[in-house]
Amino acid sequence: MTGDRRDDRRDDRRDDRRDDRRDDTCAYALFLDFDGTLVDIAPTPEEVVVEAGLPTILDALRSRFGGAVALVSGRRIAALDAFLAPFLFDAGGLHGLEIRAGGRMLERPALDSAPLRAAATSLRKRLLAWPGAFVEDKEHTIAVHWRLAPQAGAALADVMEEIVAGLGAGWRLQNGKAVAEILPAHADKGRAVEALLAQEVYRGRKPVFFGDDMTDEDAIRIVNARGGVSVNVGPRPSAAAFRLPDPRAARALLARWAQEAPRDIAADLTG
Ligand SMILES: [Mg+2]
């Protein structure tokens, strides 16, 4: 019965198509914060340790997701590149002030950061009172870290409020885990996600976002509004729909997806 056999083949093809649809790598784009999400937080930003296999896992994920994988970080893109060598990933750096996709810089921070230089100088002087606290100058943003001087946290948060108020309307304060950062008011990880989603390889895909800190809530809001999958890494209260306990769990899940395409991303995060 040739006719029946042909029908069987058609059924097989239909099954194949169903299989394609069940593979979430065609429907989603992956956005990953770096510190506290892919790598454990260290006493200072320079001291984070990138697990040996991580760059290769991210590269494999990029192939799996058709190129739609990006890092979204408060760090400069150049710093991410150094940590993840030899690979260059799409990225939103400096909370979205820098955006790179397909090897092309789409956005760079404005060059005039003179007001910030003055603020950094005055901040350094004031920090002498709190040994262990230090300034991280990222040229277009400045952060003060007090992980090594936890007793200084409340006072330093006040100092940063005062400095950002002095800078005027173009600047805002971003608080985080034992860190406060002054950045241009329009710097926003949600904007970075939106800008990347408008790029060709990302277009039409739903965002999956992994983050761990307050600055990630801007991205999580956008991801939730677009019907994506938002994941908070760690115990912090968050608007994210899903939670993973720590960066180790995030790395393990990503390694699994690199090895075998996820059929149902949300189910993997629930189970
Ligand atoms: Mg983080």
PDB file of C-alpha atoms and ligand atoms in Angstrom:
ATOM      1  CA  MET A   1       0.000   0.000   0.000  1.00  0.00           C
ATOM      2  CA  THR A   2       2.205   2.761  -1.382  1.00  0.00           C
ATOM      3  CA  GLY A   3      -0.300   5.471  -0.486  1.00  0.00           C
ATOM      4  CA  ASP A   4      -0.164   4.598   3.185  1.00  0.00           C
ATOM      5  CA  ARG A   5       3.608   4.610   3.160  1.00  0.00           C
ATOM      6  CA  ARG A   6       3.673   8.080   1.626  1.00  0.00           C
ATOM      7  CA  ASP A   7       1.303   9.207   4.373  1.00  0.00           C
ATOM      8  CA  ASP A   8       3.673   7.737   6.955  1.00  0.00           C
ATOM      9  CA  ARG A   9       6.507   9.765   5.508  1.00  0.00           C
ATOM     10  CA  ARG A  10       4.400  12.896   5.662  1.00  0.00           C
ATOM     11  CA  ASP A  11       3.660  12.119   9.306  1.00  0.00           C
ATOM     12  CA  ASP A  12       7.394  11.754   9.949  1.00  0.00           C
ATOM     13  CA  ARG A  13       8.023  15.151   8.417  1.00  0.00           C
ATOM     14  CA  ARG A  14       5.304  16.649  10.556  1.00  0.00           C
ATOM     15  CA  ASP A  15       6.942  15.104  13.612  1.00  0.00           C
ATOM     16  CA  ASP A  16      10.287  16.638  12.597  1.00  0.00           C
ATOM     17  CA  ARG A  17       8.675  20.053  12.372  1.00  0.00           C
ATOM     18  CA  ARG A  18       7.122  19.577  15.780  1.00  0.00           C
ATOM     19  CA  ASP A  19      10.581  18.674  17.115  1.00  0.00           C
ATOM     20  CA  ASP A  20      11.996  21.902  15.675  1.00  0.00           C
ATOM     21  CA  ARG A  21       9.310  23.912  17.367  1.00  0.00           C
ATOM     22  CA  ARG A  22       9.966  22.227  20.668  1.00  0.00           C
ATOM     23  CA  ASP A  23      13.593  23.311  20.577  1.00  0.00           C
ATOM     24  CA  ASP A  24      13.600  26.702  22.304  1.00  0.00           C
ATOM     25  CA  THR A  25      16.912  27.817  20.778  1.00  0.00           C
ATOM     26  CA  CYS A  26      15.069  29.116  17.695  1.00  0.00           C
ATOM     27  CA  ALA A  27      12.582  31.179  19.678  1.00  0.00           C
ATOM     28  CA  TYR A  28      14.748  32.817  22.316  1.00  0.00           C
ATOM     29  CA  ALA A  29      17.760  35.112  22.657  1.00  0.00           C
ATOM     30  CA  LEU A  30      20.014  34.787  25.673  1.00  0.00           C
ATOM     31  CA  PHE A  31      21.141  37.848  27.697  1.00  0.00           C
ATOM     32  CA  LEU A  32      23.567  37.254  30.527  1.00  0.00           C
ATOM     33  CA  ASP A  33      24.890  39.507  33.247  1.00  0.00           C
ATOM     34  CA  PHE A  34      28.508  38.705  34.183  1.00  0.00           C
ATOM     35  CA  ASP A  35      29.429  39.444  37.832  1.00  0.00           C
ATOM     36  CA  GLY A  36      27.383  37.496  40.360  1.00  0.00           C
ATOM     37  CA  THR A  37      25.637  35.643  37.523  1.00  0.00           C
ATOM     38  CA  LEU A  38      28.313  33.850  35.466  1.00  0.00           C
ATOM     39  CA  VAL A  39      31.175  34.408  37.913  1.00  0.00           C
ATOM     40  CA  ASP A  40      31.139  34.576  41.689  1.00  0.00           C
ATOM     41  CA  ILE A  41      31.541  38.026  43.232  1.00  0.00           C
ATOM     42  CA  ALA A  42      35.099  38.634  44.461  1.00  0.00           C
ATOM     43  CA  PRO A  43      36.457  41.151  47.005  1.00  0.00           C
ATOM     44  CA  THR A  44      37.416  43.464  44.100  1.00  0.00           C
ATOM     45  CA  PRO A  45      36.219  43.433  40.453  1.00  0.00           C
ATOM     46  CA  GLU A  46      39.702  42.458  39.161  1.00  0.00           C
ATOM     47  CA  GLU A  47      39.802  39.364  41.355  1.00  0.00           C
ATOM     48  CA  VAL A  48      36.845  37.480  39.852  1.00  0.00           C
ATOM     49  CA  VAL A  49      37.761  34.041  38.573  1.00  0.00           C
ATOM     50  CA  VAL A  50      36.298  32.834  35.285  1.00  0.00           C
ATOM     51  CA  GLU A  51      35.749  29.083  35.442  1.00  0.00           C
ATOM     52  CA  ALA A  52      37.993  27.425  32.850  1.00  0.00           C
ATOM     53  CA  GLY A  53      35.226  26.089  30.612  1.00  0.00           C
ATOM     54  CA  LEU A  54      32.963  29.150  30.710  1.00  0.00           C
ATOM     55  CA  PRO A  55      34.126  30.989  27.552  1.00  0.00           C
ATOM     56  CA  THR A  56      33.758  27.804  25.489  1.00  0.00           C
ATOM     57  CA  ILE A  57      30.304  27.147  26.940  1.00  0.00           C
ATOM     58  CA  LEU A  58      29.198  30.667  25.988  1.00  0.00           C
ATOM     59  CA  ASP A  59      30.594  30.174  22.494  1.00  0.00           C
ATOM     60  CA  ALA A  60      28.711  26.881  22.131  1.00  0.00           C
ATOM     61  CA  LEU A  61      25.511  28.578  23.337  1.00  0.00           C
ATOM     62  CA  ARG A  62      26.019  31.283  20.746  1.00  0.00           C
ATOM     63  CA  SER A  63      26.022  28.608  18.018  1.00  0.00           C
ATOM     64  CA  ARG A  64      22.996  26.899  19.536  1.00  0.00           C
ATOM     65  CA  PHE A  65      20.963  30.115  19.700  1.00  0.00           C
ATOM     66  CA  GLY A  66      21.796  31.160  16.144  1.00  0.00           C
ATOM     67  CA  GLY A  67      24.128  33.924  17.318  1.00  0.00           C
ATOM     68  CA  ALA A  68      21.550  35.475  19.653  1.00  0.00           C
ATOM     69  CA  VAL A  69      23.627  35.507  22.850  1.00  0.00           C
ATOM     70  CA  ALA A  70      24.845  38.690  24.540  1.00  0.00           C
ATOM     71  CA  LEU A  71      26.421  39.789  27.797  1.00  0.00           C
ATOM     72  CA  VAL A  72      24.828  42.724  29.601  1.00  0.00           C
ATOM     73  CA  SER A  73      27.098  44.114  32.276  1.00  0.00           C
ATOM     74  CA  GLY A  74      28.146  47.177  34.228  1.00  0.00           C
ATOM     75  CA  ARG A  75      31.704  46.490  33.094  1.00  0.00           C
ATOM     76  CA  ARG A  76      33.285  47.905  29.975  1.00  0.00           C
ATOM     77  CA  ILE A  77      33.031  45.573  26.976  1.00  0.00           C
ATOM     78  CA  ALA A  78      36.853  45.531  26.788  1.00  0.00           C
ATOM     79  CA  ALA A  79      36.956  44.103  30.315  1.00  0.00           C
ATOM     80  CA  LEU A  80      34.466  41.358  29.378  1.00  0.00           C
ATOM     81  CA  ASP A  81      36.605  40.537  26.316  1.00  0.00           C
ATOM     82  CA  ALA A  82      39.688  40.157  28.502  1.00  0.00           C
ATOM     83  CA  PHE A  83      37.889  37.771  30.866  1.00  0.00           C
ATOM     84  CA  LEU A  84      36.365  35.662  28.075  1.00  0.00           C
ATOM     85  CA  ALA A  85      39.299  35.528  25.621  1.00  0.00           C
ATOM     86  CA  PRO A  86      39.697  34.440  22.923  1.00  0.00           C
ATOM     87  CA  PHE A  87      36.005  35.035  22.198  1.00  0.00           C
ATOM     88  CA  LEU A  88      34.324  38.375  21.510  1.00  0.00           C
ATOM     89  CA  PHE A  89      30.657  38.249  22.389  1.00  0.00           C
ATOM     90  CA  ASP A  90      27.861  40.646  21.609  1.00  0.00           C
ATOM     91  CA  ALA A  91      27.513  42.874  24.629  1.00  0.00           C
ATOM     92  CA  GLY A  92      25.948  45.798  26.388  1.00  0.00           C
ATOM     93  CA  GLY A  93      28.683  47.291  28.585  1.00  0.00           C
ATOM     94  CA  LEU A  94      28.632  50.056  31.203  1.00  0.00           C
ATOM     95  CA  HIS A  95      24.945  49.309  31.919  1.00  0.00           C
ATOM     96  CA  GLY A  96      24.131  49.821  28.225  1.00  0.00           C
ATOM     97  CA  LEU A  97      26.266  52.894  27.432  1.00  0.00           C
ATOM     98  CA  GLU A  98      28.309  50.669  25.121  1.00  0.00           C
ATOM     99  CA  ILE A  99      26.618  48.217  22.756  1.00  0.00           C
ATOM    100  CA  ARG A 100      28.362  45.810  20.393  1.00  0.00           C
ATOM    101  CA  ALA A 101      26.662  43.338  18.061  1.00  0.00           C
ATOM    102  CA  GLY A 102      28.188  41.219  15.321  1.00  0.00           C
ATOM    103  CA  GLY A 103      31.600  42.755  16.046  1.00  0.00           C
ATOM    104  CA  ARG A 104      30.308  46.285  15.401  1.00  0.00           C
ATOM    105  CA  MET A 105      30.052  49.013  18.054  1.00  0.00           C
ATOM    106  CA  LEU A 106      26.491  50.335  17.851  1.00  0.00           C
ATOM    107  CA  GLU A 107      26.747  52.697  20.786  1.00  0.00           C
ATOM    108  CA  ARG A 108      29.617  54.317  22.611  1.00  0.00           C
ATOM    109  CA  PRO A 109      29.469  56.537  25.666  1.00  0.00           C
ATOM    110  CA  ALA A 110      29.614  60.303  25.116  1.00  0.00           C
ATOM    111  CA  LEU A 111      33.177  61.542  25.365  1.00  0.00           C
ATOM    112  CA  ASP A 112      32.705  64.397  27.818  1.00  0.00           C
ATOM    113  CA  SER A 113      33.123  62.897  31.238  1.00  0.00           C
ATOM    114  CA  ALA A 114      34.885  65.935  32.777  1.00  0.00           C
ATOM    115  CA  PRO A 115      32.274  66.423  35.521  1.00  0.00           C
ATOM    116  CA  LEU A 116      32.825  62.804  36.503  1.00  0.00           C
ATOM    117  CA  ARG A 117      36.614  63.285  36.737  1.00  0.00           C
ATOM    118  CA  ALA A 118      36.102  66.045  39.306  1.00  0.00           C
ATOM    119  CA  ALA A 119      33.647  63.859  41.200  1.00  0.00           C
ATOM    120  CA  ALA A 120      36.113  60.946  41.205  1.00  0.00           C
ATOM    121  CA  THR A 121      38.855  63.133  42.653  1.00  0.00           C
ATOM    122  CA  SER A 122      36.684  64.419  45.458  1.00  0.00           C
ATOM    123  CA  LEU A 123      35.374  60.913  46.132  1.00  0.00           C
ATOM    124  CA  ARG A 124      38.893  59.493  46.446  1.00  0.00           C
ATOM    125  CA  LYS A 125      39.726  62.121  49.079  1.00  0.00           C
ATOM    126  CA  ARG A 126      36.620  61.345  51.073  1.00  0.00           C
ATOM    127  CA  LEU A 127      37.273  57.607  50.929  1.00  0.00           C
ATOM    128  CA  LEU A 128      40.509  58.000  52.907  1.00  0.00           C
ATOM    129  CA  ALA A 129      38.295  57.907  56.004  1.00  0.00           C
ATOM    130  CA  TRP A 130      37.211  54.325  55.212  1.00  0.00           C
ATOM    131  CA  PRO A 131      40.156  51.963  54.650  1.00  0.00           C
ATOM    132  CA  GLY A 132      39.122  49.053  52.412  1.00  0.00           C
ATOM    133  CA  ALA A 133      36.599  51.107  50.424  1.00  0.00           C
ATOM    134  CA  PHE A 134      37.820  52.068  46.957  1.00  0.00           C
ATOM    135  CA  VAL A 135      36.823  53.869  43.780  1.00  0.00           C
ATOM    136  CA  GLU A 136      36.501  52.022  40.483  1.00  0.00           C
ATOM    137  CA  ASP A 137      36.855  54.595  37.724  1.00  0.00           C
ATOM    138  CA  LYS A 138      35.363  53.294  34.467  1.00  0.00           C
ATOM    139  CA  GLU A 139      35.872  56.645  32.716  1.00  0.00           C
ATOM    140  CA  HIS A 140      32.170  57.158  31.958  1.00  0.00           C
ATOM    141  CA  THR A 141      30.898  55.909  35.292  1.00  0.00           C
ATOM    142  CA  ILE A 142      32.448  55.756  38.756  1.00  0.00           C
ATOM    143  CA  ALA A 143      31.683  53.176  41.368  1.00  0.00           C
ATOM    144  CA  VAL A 144      32.590  53.011  45.023  1.00  0.00           C
ATOM    145  CA  HIS A 145      32.958  49.512  46.491  1.00  0.00           C
ATOM    146  CA  TRP A 146      32.798  48.730  50.215  1.00  0.00           C
ATOM    147  CA  ARG A 147      32.791  44.920  50.263  1.00  0.00           C
ATOM    148  CA  LEU A 148      36.059  45.148  52.242  1.00  0.00           C
ATOM    149  CA  ALA A 149      34.673  47.878  54.540  1.00  0.00           C
ATOM    150  CA  PRO A 150      31.068  46.823  55.187  1.00  0.00           C
ATOM    151  CA  GLN A 151      30.692  49.206  58.156  1.00  0.00           C
ATOM    152  CA  ALA A 152      31.148  52.136  55.736  1.00  0.00           C
ATOM    153  CA  GLY A 153      28.182  51.183  53.519  1.00  0.00           C
ATOM    154  CA  ALA A 154      25.528  53.541  54.886  1.00  0.00           C
ATOM    155  CA  ALA A 155      27.874  56.552  55.048  1.00  0.00           C
ATOM    156  CA  LEU A 156      29.240  55.927  51.552  1.00  0.00           C
ATOM    157  CA  ALA A 157      25.761  55.584  50.100  1.00  0.00           C
ATOM    158  CA  ASP A 158      25.053  59.058  51.540  1.00  0.00           C
ATOM    159  CA  VAL A 159      28.285  60.450  50.081  1.00  0.00           C
ATOM    160  CA  MET A 160      27.344  59.104  46.648  1.00  0.00           C
ATOM    161  CA  GLU A 161      23.838  60.622  46.918  1.00  0.00           C
ATOM    162  CA  GLU A 162      25.415  63.969  47.666  1.00  0.00           C
ATOM    163  CA  ILE A 163      27.877  63.746  44.757  1.00  0.00           C
ATOM    164  CA  VAL A 164      25.264  62.695  42.209  1.00  0.00           C
ATOM    165  CA  ALA A 165      22.993  65.527  43.347  1.00  0.00           C
ATOM    166  CA  GLY A 166      25.891  67.931  42.723  1.00  0.00           C
ATOM    167  CA  LEU A 167      26.373  66.584  39.184  1.00  0.00           C
ATOM    168  CA  GLY A 168      22.837  67.536  38.145  1.00  0.00           C
ATOM    169  CA  ALA A 169      20.063  66.030  36.036  1.00  0.00           C
ATOM    170  CA  GLY A 170      22.198  64.118  33.521  1.00  0.00           C
ATOM    171  CA  TRP A 171      23.395  61.634  36.117  1.00  0.00           C
ATOM    172  CA  ARG A 172      21.884  59.006  38.380  1.00  0.00           C
ATOM    173  CA  LEU A 173      22.932  56.694  41.170  1.00  0.00           C
ATOM    174  CA  GLN A 174      22.788  52.913  40.771  1.00  0.00           C
ATOM    175  CA  ASN A 175      23.014  50.954  43.995  1.00  0.00           C
ATOM    176  CA  GLY A 176      24.174  47.343  44.083  1.00  0.00           C
ATOM    177  CA  LYS A 177      25.704  44.729  46.353  1.00  0.00           C
ATOM    178  CA  ALA A 178      28.295  46.653  48.455  1.00  0.00           C
ATOM    179  CA  VAL A 179      28.643  49.085  45.568  1.00  0.00           C
ATOM    180  CA  ALA A 180      27.123  52.386  44.446  1.00  0.00           C
ATOM    181  CA  GLU A 181      27.780  53.744  40.983  1.00  0.00           C
ATOM    182  CA  ILE A 182      27.271  57.140  39.356  1.00  0.00           C
ATOM    183  CA  LEU A 183      26.346  56.869  35.703  1.00  0.00           C
ATOM    184  CA  PRO A 184      24.687  58.909  32.944  1.00  0.00           C
ATOM    185  CA  ALA A 185      20.932  59.002  33.557  1.00  0.00           C
ATOM    186  CA  HIS A 186      20.142  57.159  30.314  1.00  0.00           C
ATOM    187  CA  ALA A 187      22.411  54.180  31.085  1.00  0.00           C
ATOM    188  CA  ASP A 188      20.017  51.289  31.598  1.00  0.00           C
ATOM    189  CA  LYS A 189      20.392  47.539  31.031  1.00  0.00           C
ATOM    190  CA  GLY A 190      16.792  47.393  29.761  1.00  0.00           C
ATOM    191  CA  ARG A 191      17.726  49.756  26.941  1.00  0.00           C
ATOM    192  CA  ALA A 192      20.696  47.528  26.124  1.00  0.00           C
ATOM    193  CA  VAL A 193      18.422  44.487  25.818  1.00  0.00           C
ATOM    194  CA  GLU A 194      16.000  46.412  23.600  1.00  0.00           C
ATOM    195  CA  ALA A 195      18.788  47.717  21.354  1.00  0.00           C
ATOM    196  CA  LEU A 196      20.168  44.204  20.881  1.00  0.00           C
ATOM    197  CA  LEU A 197      16.705  42.725  20.246  1.00  0.00           C
ATOM    198  CA  ALA A 198      16.391  45.161  17.325  1.00  0.00           C
ATOM    199  CA  GLN A 199      19.465  43.618  15.668  1.00  0.00           C
ATOM    200  CA  GLU A 200      18.874  41.120  12.897  1.00  0.00           C
ATOM    201  CA  VAL A 201      19.948  37.896  14.598  1.00  0.00           C
ATOM    202  CA  TYR A 202      17.853  38.767  17.670  1.00  0.00           C
ATOM    203  CA  ARG A 203      14.757  40.056  15.889  1.00  0.00           C
ATOM    204  CA  GLY A 204      11.547  38.135  16.574  1.00  0.00           C
ATOM    205  CA  ARG A 205      13.091  36.227  19.453  1.00  0.00           C
ATOM    206  CA  LYS A 206      11.930  36.416  23.048  1.00  0.00           C
ATOM    207  CA  PRO A 207      14.565  37.439  25.579  1.00  0.00           C
ATOM    208  CA  VAL A 208      15.879  35.172  28.310  1.00  0.00           C
ATOM    209  CA  PHE A 209      17.792  37.180  30.907  1.00  0.00           C
ATOM    210  CA  PHE A 210      19.959  36.085  33.833  1.00  0.00           C
ATOM    211  CA  GLY A 211      20.994  38.730  36.383  1.00  0.00           C
ATOM    212  CA  ASP A 212      21.749  39.066  40.076  1.00  0.00           C
ATOM    213  CA  ASP A 213      21.707  42.725  41.146  1.00  0.00           C
ATOM    214  CA  MET A 214      19.522  45.824  41.288  1.00  0.00           C
ATOM    215  CA  THR A 215      20.787  47.182  37.947  1.00  0.00           C
ATOM    216  CA  ASP A 216      19.417  44.002  36.343  1.00  0.00           C
ATOM    217  CA  GLU A 217      15.854  44.906  37.320  1.00  0.00           C
ATOM    218  CA  ASP A 218      15.748  47.397  34.400  1.00  0.00           C
ATOM    219  CA  ALA A 219      16.384  44.498  32.022  1.00  0.00           C
ATOM    220  CA  ILE A 220      14.031  42.151  33.884  1.00  0.00           C
ATOM    221  CA  ARG A 221      11.187  44.672  33.486  1.00  0.00           C
ATOM    222  CA  ILE A 222      11.714  44.751  29.708  1.00  0.00           C
ATOM    223  CA  VAL A 223      12.043  40.970  29.483  1.00  0.00           C
ATOM    224  CA  ASN A 224       8.822  40.429  31.465  1.00  0.00           C
ATOM    225  CA  ALA A 225       6.959  42.994  29.323  1.00  0.00           C
ATOM    226  CA  ARG A 226       8.043  41.162  26.173  1.00  0.00           C
ATOM    227  CA  GLY A 227       6.867  37.778  27.421  1.00  0.00           C
ATOM    228  CA  GLY A 228      10.427  36.543  27.906  1.00  0.00           C
ATOM    229  CA  VAL A 229      12.015  34.518  30.669  1.00  0.00           C
ATOM    230  CA  SER A 230      13.638  36.458  33.528  1.00  0.00           C
ATOM    231  CA  VAL A 231      15.924  34.764  36.004  1.00  0.00           C
ATOM    232  CA  ASN A 232      17.337  36.156  39.239  1.00  0.00           C
ATOM    233  CA  VAL A 233      20.532  34.478  40.408  1.00  0.00           C
ATOM    234  CA  GLY A 234      20.717  34.502  44.209  1.00  0.00           C
ATOM    235  CA  PRO A 235      18.367  35.311  47.098  1.00  0.00           C
ATOM    236  CA  ARG A 236      17.790  39.037  46.401  1.00  0.00           C
ATOM    237  CA  PRO A 237      14.117  40.107  46.032  1.00  0.00           C
ATOM    238  CA  SER A 238      13.421  40.548  42.314  1.00  0.00           C
ATOM    239  CA  ALA A 239      10.679  40.968  39.726  1.00  0.00           C
ATOM    240  CA  ALA A 240      12.207  38.006  37.862  1.00  0.00           C
ATOM    241  CA  ALA A 241       9.866  35.090  37.191  1.00  0.00           C
ATOM    242  CA  PHE A 242      12.491  32.440  38.018  1.00  0.00           C
ATOM    243  CA  ARG A 243      15.304  32.030  40.482  1.00  0.00           C
ATOM    244  CA  LEU A 244      18.574  30.108  40.586  1.00  0.00           C
ATOM    245  CA  PRO A 245      20.441  29.859  43.903  1.00  0.00           C
ATOM    246  CA  ASP A 246      23.891  31.048  42.767  1.00  0.00           C
ATOM    247  CA  PRO A 247      26.275  31.506  39.801  1.00  0.00           C
ATOM    248  CA  ARG A 248      27.307  27.861  40.060  1.00  0.00           C
ATOM    249  CA  ALA A 249      23.709  26.801  39.339  1.00  0.00           C
ATOM    250  CA  ALA A 250      23.519  29.301  36.456  1.00  0.00           C
ATOM    251  CA  ARG A 251      26.738  27.939  34.955  1.00  0.00           C
ATOM    252  CA  ALA A 252      25.518  24.347  35.321  1.00  0.00           C
ATOM    253  CA  LEU A 253      22.255  25.117  33.523  1.00  0.00           C
ATOM    254  CA  LEU A 254      24.029  26.992  30.724  1.00  0.00           C
ATOM    255  CA  ALA A 255      26.521  24.133  30.343  1.00  0.00           C
ATOM    256  CA  ARG A 256      23.573  21.746  29.989  1.00  0.00           C
ATOM    257  CA  TRP A 257      21.985  23.951  27.303  1.00  0.00           C
ATOM    258  CA  ALA A 258      25.342  24.144  25.503  1.00  0.00           C
ATOM    259  CA  GLN A 259      25.501  20.357  25.487  1.00  0.00           C
ATOM    260  CA  GLU A 260      21.886  19.697  24.559  1.00  0.00           C
ATOM    261  CA  ALA A 261      19.444  22.239  23.137  1.00  0.00           C
ATOM    262  CA  PRO A 262      16.800  23.131  25.731  1.00  0.00           C
ATOM    263  CA  ARG A 263      13.334  21.968  24.694  1.00  0.00           C
ATOM    264  CA  ASP A 264      11.543  24.092  27.249  1.00  0.00           C
ATOM    265  CA  ILE A 265      13.570  26.825  28.926  1.00  0.00           C
ATOM    266  CA  ALA A 266      10.901  27.734  31.488  1.00  0.00           C
ATOM    267  CA  ALA A 267      10.483  24.070  32.491  1.00  0.00           C
ATOM    268  CA  ASP A 268      14.250  23.733  32.965  1.00  0.00           C
ATOM    269  CA  LEU A 269      14.133  26.671  35.354  1.00  0.00           C
ATOM    270  CA  THR A 270      11.214  25.285  37.293  1.00  0.00           C
ATOM    271  CA  GLY A 271      12.559  21.756  37.663  1.00  0.00           C
TER     272      GLY A 271
HETATM  273 MG    MG B   1      25.787  41.196  38.365  1.00  0.00          MG
END
